[in-house]
Amino acid sequence: MIAKLITEMTRKNAPIVVGLDPMLSYIPEHIKAEAFAEKGETLEGAAEAIWVYNKGLIDATYDLIPAVKPQIAMYEQFGIPGLMAYDKTVKYAKEKGLLVIGDVKRGDIGSTSAAYATGHLGTVQVGSKTYPLFDEDFATVNPYLGSDGIKPFIDVCNSHDKGIFVLVKTSNPSSGEFQDQKVGEKALYELVAEKVNEWGLSSMDGAYSNVGAVVGATYPEMAKVVRSLMPKAVILVPGYGAQGGTGKDLAPFFNPDGTGAIVNSSRGIIAAYKQEKYAHFTEAGFADAARAAVEDMKEDIAKGIA
Amino acid sequence: MIAKLITEMTRKNAPIVVGLDPMLSYIPEHIKAEAFAEKGETLEGAAEAIWVYNKGLIDATYDLIPAVKPQIAMYEQFGIPGLMAYDKTVKYAKEKGLLVIGDVKRGDIGSTSAAYATGHLGTVQVGSKTYPLFDEDFATVNPYLGSDGIKPFIDVCNSHDKGIFVLVKTSNPSSGEFQDQKVGEKALYELVAEKVNEWGLSSMDGAYSNVGAVVGATYPEMAKVVRSLMPKAVILVPGYGAQGGTGKDLAPFFNPDGTGAIVNSSRGIIAAYKQEKYAHFTEAGFADAARAAVEDMKEDIAKGIA
């Protein structure tokens, strides 16, 4: 699946992914009013507002970008109706030709990790029948439990042509509390990066591996190190935009040929209409504002990695 | 909420929790046949079989135990219908007076961790209305992202009287790959244990903190160390039974007064009827077999910690 992502990034000239992390506070009032009028101020009403918002964002940007990354927590917080909106969003994005990175940060051990891998990337057997579930193209995975937690995901990557991104160095301020701790000469995140490289060799797909890594845009100096430790891993880069990362911080995440990384922006795109720069689109034009923000992000990154 | 768990463990004289991790292969054939006859070999059929199985297990054991621990991955692998069975199981267990530990191993940063905390332990605001979601009493949480990932959960513990168990040292064979790495004189899991202690001080509830820890039964020598590093944390102990831990391994997890830990068994209870020891109950008597296995586990642990 990583080969397909590389192809789509190259074809659309856009090493970027839009994070569909719908907070109710981002959703324009007219969408919420209509959803609540139809379904009440209920979980179903919230889920409907999220779905309409996401559809607007996807329709306005799908031709410019290779992928979207819905953050499942933002849906899970509305319970089952929220997860139904997640499911609908994943399916709709795929219909529009987008690849979907499920930002689920799952991770457990053995048969439990296998169950998560099934739920997000695989298919389940019920009696004589087989069903896909959430069926994202990629999932993010937490490495704290070691190889036992990762290998069941890799098995499903291989059997179902899917991919994962393993958390290596996250974008948040406190990520260093454990990830930067020195184990001998190396930081823990470097050990994780070495493991990502090792795990990845068992799931190569073209020039890169289906086992990628997450490294925050807020830590460009660390990107240099991990880029060389895991040459076959595509790096998913959160933290651009609202979290502080800028285009010029991004060069170390990419290989010299301009591939090897995909940069996420969530709030900076989906709530662009709330920024002064895009305020002229107004709330009603939230989707056009998102499109303009994607175009600006493409340009900023192209300059940064040139 | 931890005070309530301690009270219930003491009242029922059972520092144990039953893991509701329903694999289809554990569910008796007659339950599956009936569910599939009603709903077909569909995800809804699988979810119905899971629910009937769980209800049988809860009905047969609820008077003996303080809590159940459904592993959400086992439900998520059946998509939305599976998650509806999870939701129904949580609600039913609470109706029967059980506390529910949602084994969700979630963890992200900032507003995303806050969303997970809302979805599992809190309530969400939709317009002028407020709704509970999955509403477990406790959730398991992954620490890899540091304090940014944990604090939003603690906020919800404090506002909604809930608790969390943070992964410190997991029960699986490869848990040492990262968790045992030496940072100076200490192992990483010891640093995490120290943080658990620090985080826990902001959510005390009686003698213990709402911030507990997960330490595998398979690593009793490490339990000694972390027990002293986090005296106010209740330790949730997986890995008893099927994963190899025994009653005599458990003493170091408890404080001298016999409190401070809760031991989980999943397969060993819920699929007890498949063991030679309980085979006389037959498949039809799966729930009675589970009850007998709970009674034996109580005895084994009481001996082990005596």
Coordinates of N, CA and C in Angstrom, one line a residue, chain A residues 69-192:
Chain A
K69 N -6.5 11.9 6.9 CA -6.2 11.2 8.2 C -7.2 11.5 9.2
P70 N -8.3 10.8 9.3 CA -9.3 11.0 10.4 C -8.7 10.5 11.7
Q71 N -8.8 11.3 12.7 CA -8.4 11.0 14.1 C -9.6 10.4 14.8
I72 N -9.5 9.1 15.0 CA -10.7 8.4 15.5 C -11.2 8.9 16.9
A73 N -10.3 9.4 17.7 CA -10.7 9.9 19.0 C -11.8 11.0 18.9
M74 N -11.7 11.8 17.8 CA -12.7 12.9 17.7 C -14.1 12.4 17.4
Y75 N -14.1 11.1 16.9 CA -15.4 10.5 16.6 C -15.8 9.6 17.8
E76 N -14.9 8.9 18.4 CA -15.1 8.0 19.5 C -15.7 8.8 20.7
Q77 N -15.4 10.1 20.7 CA -16.0 10.9 21.8 C -17.5 11.2 21.7
F78 N -18.0 10.8 20.5 CA -19.5 10.8 20.3 C -20.1 9.4 20.3
G79 N -19.3 8.5 20.9 CA -19.9 7.1 21.0 C -20.1 6.4 19.7
I80 N -21.1 5.5 19.7 CA -21.4 4.7 18.5 C -21.8 5.6 17.4
P81 N -22.7 6.6 17.6 CA -23.0 7.5 16.4 C -21.7 8.2 15.8
G82 N -20.8 8.6 16.7 CA -19.6 9.2 16.2 C -18.8 8.2 15.4
L83 N -18.7 7.0 15.9 CA -17.9 6.0 15.1 C -18.6 5.6 13.8
M84 N -19.9 5.7 13.8 CA -20.6 5.5 12.5 C -20.2 6.7 11.5
A85 N -20.0 7.9 12.0 CA -19.6 9.0 11.2 C -18.2 8.8 10.7
Y86 N -17.3 8.2 11.6 CA -16.0 7.9 11.2 C -16.0 6.9 10.0
D87 N -16.8 5.8 10.2 CA -16.9 4.8 9.2 C -17.3 5.3 7.8
K88 N -18.3 6.2 7.9 CA -18.9 6.8 6.7 C -17.8 7.7 6.0
T89 N -17.1 8.4 6.8 CA -16.0 9.3 6.3 C -15.0 8.5 5.6
V90 N -14.5 7.4 6.2 CA -13.5 6.6 5.6 C -14.0 6.1 4.3
K91 N -15.2 5.6 4.2 CA -15.7 5.0 3.0 C -15.9 6.0 1.9
Y92 N -16.3 7.2 2.3 CA -16.5 8.3 1.3 C -15.2 8.8 0.8
A93 N -14.2 8.9 1.6 CA -12.9 9.4 1.2 C -12.3 8.4 0.2
K94 N -12.5 7.1 0.4 CA -12.0 6.1 -0.5 C -12.8 6.1 -1.8
E95 N -14.1 6.3 -1.8 CA -14.8 6.5 -3.0 C -14.3 7.7 -3.9
K96 N -13.8 8.7 -3.2 CA -13.3 9.8 -3.9 C -11.8 9.6 -4.3
G97 N -11.3 8.4 -4.2 CA -10.0 8.1 -4.7 C -8.9 8.5 -3.7
L98 N -9.3 8.9 -2.5 CA -8.2 9.2 -1.4 C -7.8 7.9 -0.7
L99 N -6.6 7.9 -0.3 CA -6.1 6.9 0.7 C -6.4 7.4 2.1
V100 N -6.7 6.5 3.0 CA -7.1 6.9 4.3 C -6.1 6.3 5.4
I101 N -5.6 7.3 6.1 CA -4.7 6.9 7.3 C -5.6 7.0 8.5
G102 N -5.9 5.9 9.1 CA -6.7 5.9 10.3 C -5.8 6.2 11.5
D103 N -6.0 7.4 12.1 CA -5.1 7.8 13.2 C -5.7 7.2 14.4
V104 N -5.4 6.0 14.7 CA -6.0 5.2 15.8 C -5.1 4.9 16.9
K105 N -3.8 5.0 16.7 CA -2.8 4.8 17.7 C -3.1 3.6 18.6
R106 N -3.5 2.5 17.9 CA -3.8 1.3 18.7 C -2.5 0.6 19.0
G107 N -2.5 -0.4 19.9 CA -1.4 -1.2 20.2 C -1.7 -2.0 21.4
D108 N -1.5 -3.3 21.3 CA -1.7 -4.2 22.4 C -0.8 -5.4 22.1
I109 N -1.1 -6.6 22.6 CA -0.2 -7.7 22.4 C -0.9 -8.9 21.7
G110 N -0.2 -9.7 21.0 CA -0.6 -11.0 20.4 C -2.0 -10.9 19.8
S111 N -2.9 -11.7 20.3 CA -4.2 -11.8 19.7 C -5.0 -10.5 19.7
T112 N -4.7 -9.7 20.7 CA -5.4 -8.4 20.9 C -4.9 -7.5 19.8
S113 N -3.6 -7.4 19.6 CA -3.1 -6.5 18.5 C -3.7 -7.1 17.1
A114 N -3.7 -8.4 17.0 CA -4.3 -9.0 15.8 C -5.7 -8.5 15.6
A115 N -6.5 -8.4 16.7 CA -7.9 -8.0 16.6 C -8.0 -6.5 16.1
Y116 N -7.1 -5.7 16.7 CA -7.1 -4.3 16.2 C -6.7 -4.2 14.7
A117 N -5.7 -5.0 14.4 CA -5.3 -5.0 13.0 C -6.4 -5.5 12.0
T118 N -7.2 -6.5 12.5 CA -8.3 -6.9 11.8 C -9.4 -5.8 11.7
G119 N -9.7 -5.2 12.8 CA -10.7 -4.2 12.8 C -10.4 -3.0 11.9
H120 N -9.2 -2.6 11.8 CA -8.8 -1.4 11.0 C -8.3 -1.7 9.6
L121 N -7.6 -2.8 9.5 CA -6.9 -3.0 8.2 C -7.4 -4.3 7.5
G122 N -7.9 -5.2 8.2 CA -8.1 -6.6 7.7 C -9.6 -6.9 7.5
T123 N -9.9 -8.2 7.5 CA -11.2 -8.7 7.3 C -11.4 -9.8 8.4
V124 N -12.7 -9.9 8.8 CA -13.0 -10.9 9.9 C -13.9 -12.0 9.3
Q125 N -13.7 -13.2 9.8 CA -14.5 -14.3 9.4 C -15.7 -14.5 10.4
V126 N -16.9 -14.6 9.9 CA -18.0 -14.9 10.7 C -18.7 -16.1 10.0
G127 N -18.6 -17.3 10.7 CA -19.0 -18.5 10.0 C -18.3 -18.7 8.7
S128 N -19.1 -18.8 7.6 CA -18.5 -19.0 6.3 C -18.3 -17.7 5.6
K129 N -18.6 -16.6 6.2 CA -18.5 -15.3 5.5 C -17.3 -14.5 6.0
T130 N -16.9 -13.6 5.1 CA -15.7 -12.7 5.4 C -16.1 -11.3 5.2
Y131 N -15.8 -10.4 6.2 CA -16.2 -9.0 6.1 C -15.1 -8.1 6.3
P132 N -15.0 -7.0 5.6 CA -14.1 -5.9 5.9 C -14.8 -5.1 7.1
L133 N -13.9 -4.4 7.9 CA -14.5 -3.6 9.0 C -14.3 -2.1 8.6
F134 N -13.5 -1.4 9.5 CA -13.3 0.0 9.2 C -12.5 0.2 7.9
D135 N -11.6 -0.7 7.7 CA -10.9 -0.9 6.4 C -10.2 0.4 5.9
E136 N -9.5 1.1 6.8 CA -8.6 2.1 6.4 C -7.4 1.5 5.6
D137 N -6.7 2.4 4.9 CA -5.5 1.9 4.2 C -4.3 1.8 5.0
F138 N -4.2 2.7 6.0 CA -3.1 2.7 7.0 C -3.7 2.9 8.3
A139 N -2.9 2.5 9.3 CA -3.3 2.8 10.7 C -2.0 3.3 11.5
T140 N -2.2 4.2 12.4 CA -1.0 4.5 13.3 C -1.0 3.5 14.5
V141 N 0.2 3.2 14.9 CA 0.3 2.2 16.0 C 1.3 2.6 17.0
N142 N 1.1 2.3 18.3 CA 1.9 2.6 19.4 C 2.9 1.5 19.7
P143 N 4.2 1.8 19.8 CA 5.3 0.7 19.9 C 5.6 0.3 21.3
Y144 N 5.0 0.9 22.4 CA 5.4 0.7 23.7 C 5.5 -0.8 24.1
L145 N 4.7 -1.7 23.5 CA 4.6 -3.1 23.9 C 5.6 -3.9 23.1
G146 N 6.4 -3.3 22.2 CA 7.4 -4.1 21.5 C 6.9 -4.9 20.3
S147 N 7.7 -5.7 19.8 CA 7.4 -6.5 18.6 C 6.1 -7.3 18.6
D148 N 5.8 -7.8 19.8 CA 4.5 -8.6 19.9 C 3.3 -7.7 19.5
G149 N 3.4 -6.4 19.8 CA 2.3 -5.6 19.4 C 2.3 -5.2 18.0
I150 N 3.4 -5.2 17.3 CA 3.6 -4.7 15.9 C 3.4 -5.8 14.9
K151 N 3.9 -7.0 15.2 CA 3.9 -8.0 14.2 C 2.6 -8.4 13.7
P152 N 1.5 -8.5 14.6 CA 0.2 -8.8 14.0 C -0.3 -7.8 13.0
F153 N 0.1 -6.5 13.2 CA -0.3 -5.5 12.2 C 0.5 -5.8 10.9
I154 N 1.8 -6.1 11.0 CA 2.5 -6.4 9.8 C 2.0 -7.6 9.0
D155 N 1.5 -8.6 9.7 CA 0.9 -9.7 9.0 C -0.3 -9.3 8.2
V156 N -1.1 -8.4 8.8 CA -2.3 -7.9 8.0 C -1.8 -7.0 6.9
C157 N -0.8 -6.2 7.1 CA -0.2 -5.4 6.0 C 0.1 -6.3 4.8
N158 N 0.7 -7.4 5.1 CA 1.2 -8.3 4.0 C 0.0 -9.1 3.4
S159 N -1.0 -9.5 4.2 CA -2.1 -10.3 3.7 C -3.1 -9.4 3.0
H160 N -3.2 -8.1 3.4 CA -4.3 -7.3 2.8 C -3.8 -6.0 2.1
D161 N -2.5 -6.0 1.8 CA -1.9 -4.8 1.2 C -2.2 -3.5 1.9
K162 N -1.8 -3.4 3.1 CA -2.1 -2.2 3.9 C -0.8 -1.7 4.5
G163 N -0.8 -0.6 5.3 CA 0.4 -0.1 5.9 C 0.1 0.4 7.3
I164 N 1.2 0.7 8.0 CA 1.1 1.3 9.4 C 2.2 2.4 9.5
F165 N 1.9 3.2 10.4 CA 2.9 4.2 10.9 C 3.1 4.1 12.4
V166 N 4.3 3.7 12.8 CA 4.6 3.5 14.2 C 5.1 4.8 14.8
L167 N 4.5 5.1 16.0 CA 5.0 6.3 16.7 C 6.5 6.2 17.1
V168 N 7.3 7.1 16.6 CA 8.7 7.1 17.0 C 9.0 8.3 17.9
K169 N 8.7 9.5 17.3 CA 8.9 10.8 18.1 C 7.7 11.6 17.9
T170 N 6.9 11.8 18.9 CA 5.6 12.5 18.7 C 5.8 14.0 18.8
S171 N 4.9 14.8 18.3 CA 5.0 16.2 18.1 C 4.8 17.1 19.4
N172 N 4.3 16.4 20.4 CA 3.9 17.2 21.6 C 5.0 17.6 22.5
P173 N 4.8 18.7 23.3 CA 5.9 19.2 24.2 C 6.5 18.1 25.1
S174 N 5.7 17.2 25.7 CA 6.2 16.3 26.7 C 6.6 15.0 26.1
S175 N 6.7 14.9 24.7 CA 7.1 13.7 24.1 C 8.5 13.2 24.6
G176 N 9.3 14.1 25.0 CA 10.7 13.7 25.4 C 10.7 13.0 26.7
E177 N 9.7 13.1 27.6 CA 9.7 12.5 28.9 C 10.2 11.1 28.8
F178 N 9.7 10.3 27.9 CA 10.2 8.9 27.8 C 11.0 8.8 26.4
Q179 N 10.5 9.4 25.4 CA 11.0 9.1 24.0 C 12.5 9.6 23.9
D180 N 12.8 10.7 24.6 CA 14.2 11.2 24.5 C 15.2 10.6 25.5
Q181 N 14.7 9.8 26.4 CA 15.6 9.2 27.5 C 16.8 8.5 26.8
K182 N 17.9 8.7 27.3 CA 19.2 8.1 26.8 C 19.4 6.7 27.2
V183 N 19.4 5.8 26.3 CA 19.7 4.4 26.6 C 21.1 4.2 26.0
G184 N 22.1 4.2 26.9 CA 23.5 4.3 26.5 C 23.7 5.6 25.7
E185 N 24.2 5.5 24.4 CA 24.5 6.6 23.6 C 23.2 7.1 22.9
K186 N 22.2 6.3 22.8 CA 21.1 6.6 22.0 C 19.9 7.0 22.7
A187 N 19.0 7.8 22.1 CA 17.7 8.1 22.7 C 16.8 6.9 22.4
L188 N 15.8 6.8 23.3 CA 14.8 5.7 23.1 C 14.1 5.8 21.7
Y189 N 13.8 7.0 21.2 CA 13.2 7.1 19.9 C 14.1 6.6 18.8
E190 N 15.4 6.7 19.0 CA 16.3 6.1 18.0 C 16.2 4.5 18.0
L191 N 16.1 4.0 19.2 CA 15.9 2.5 19.3 C 14.6 2.1 18.6
V192 N 13.6 2.9 18.8 CA 12.3 2.6 18.2 C 12.5 2.7 16.6

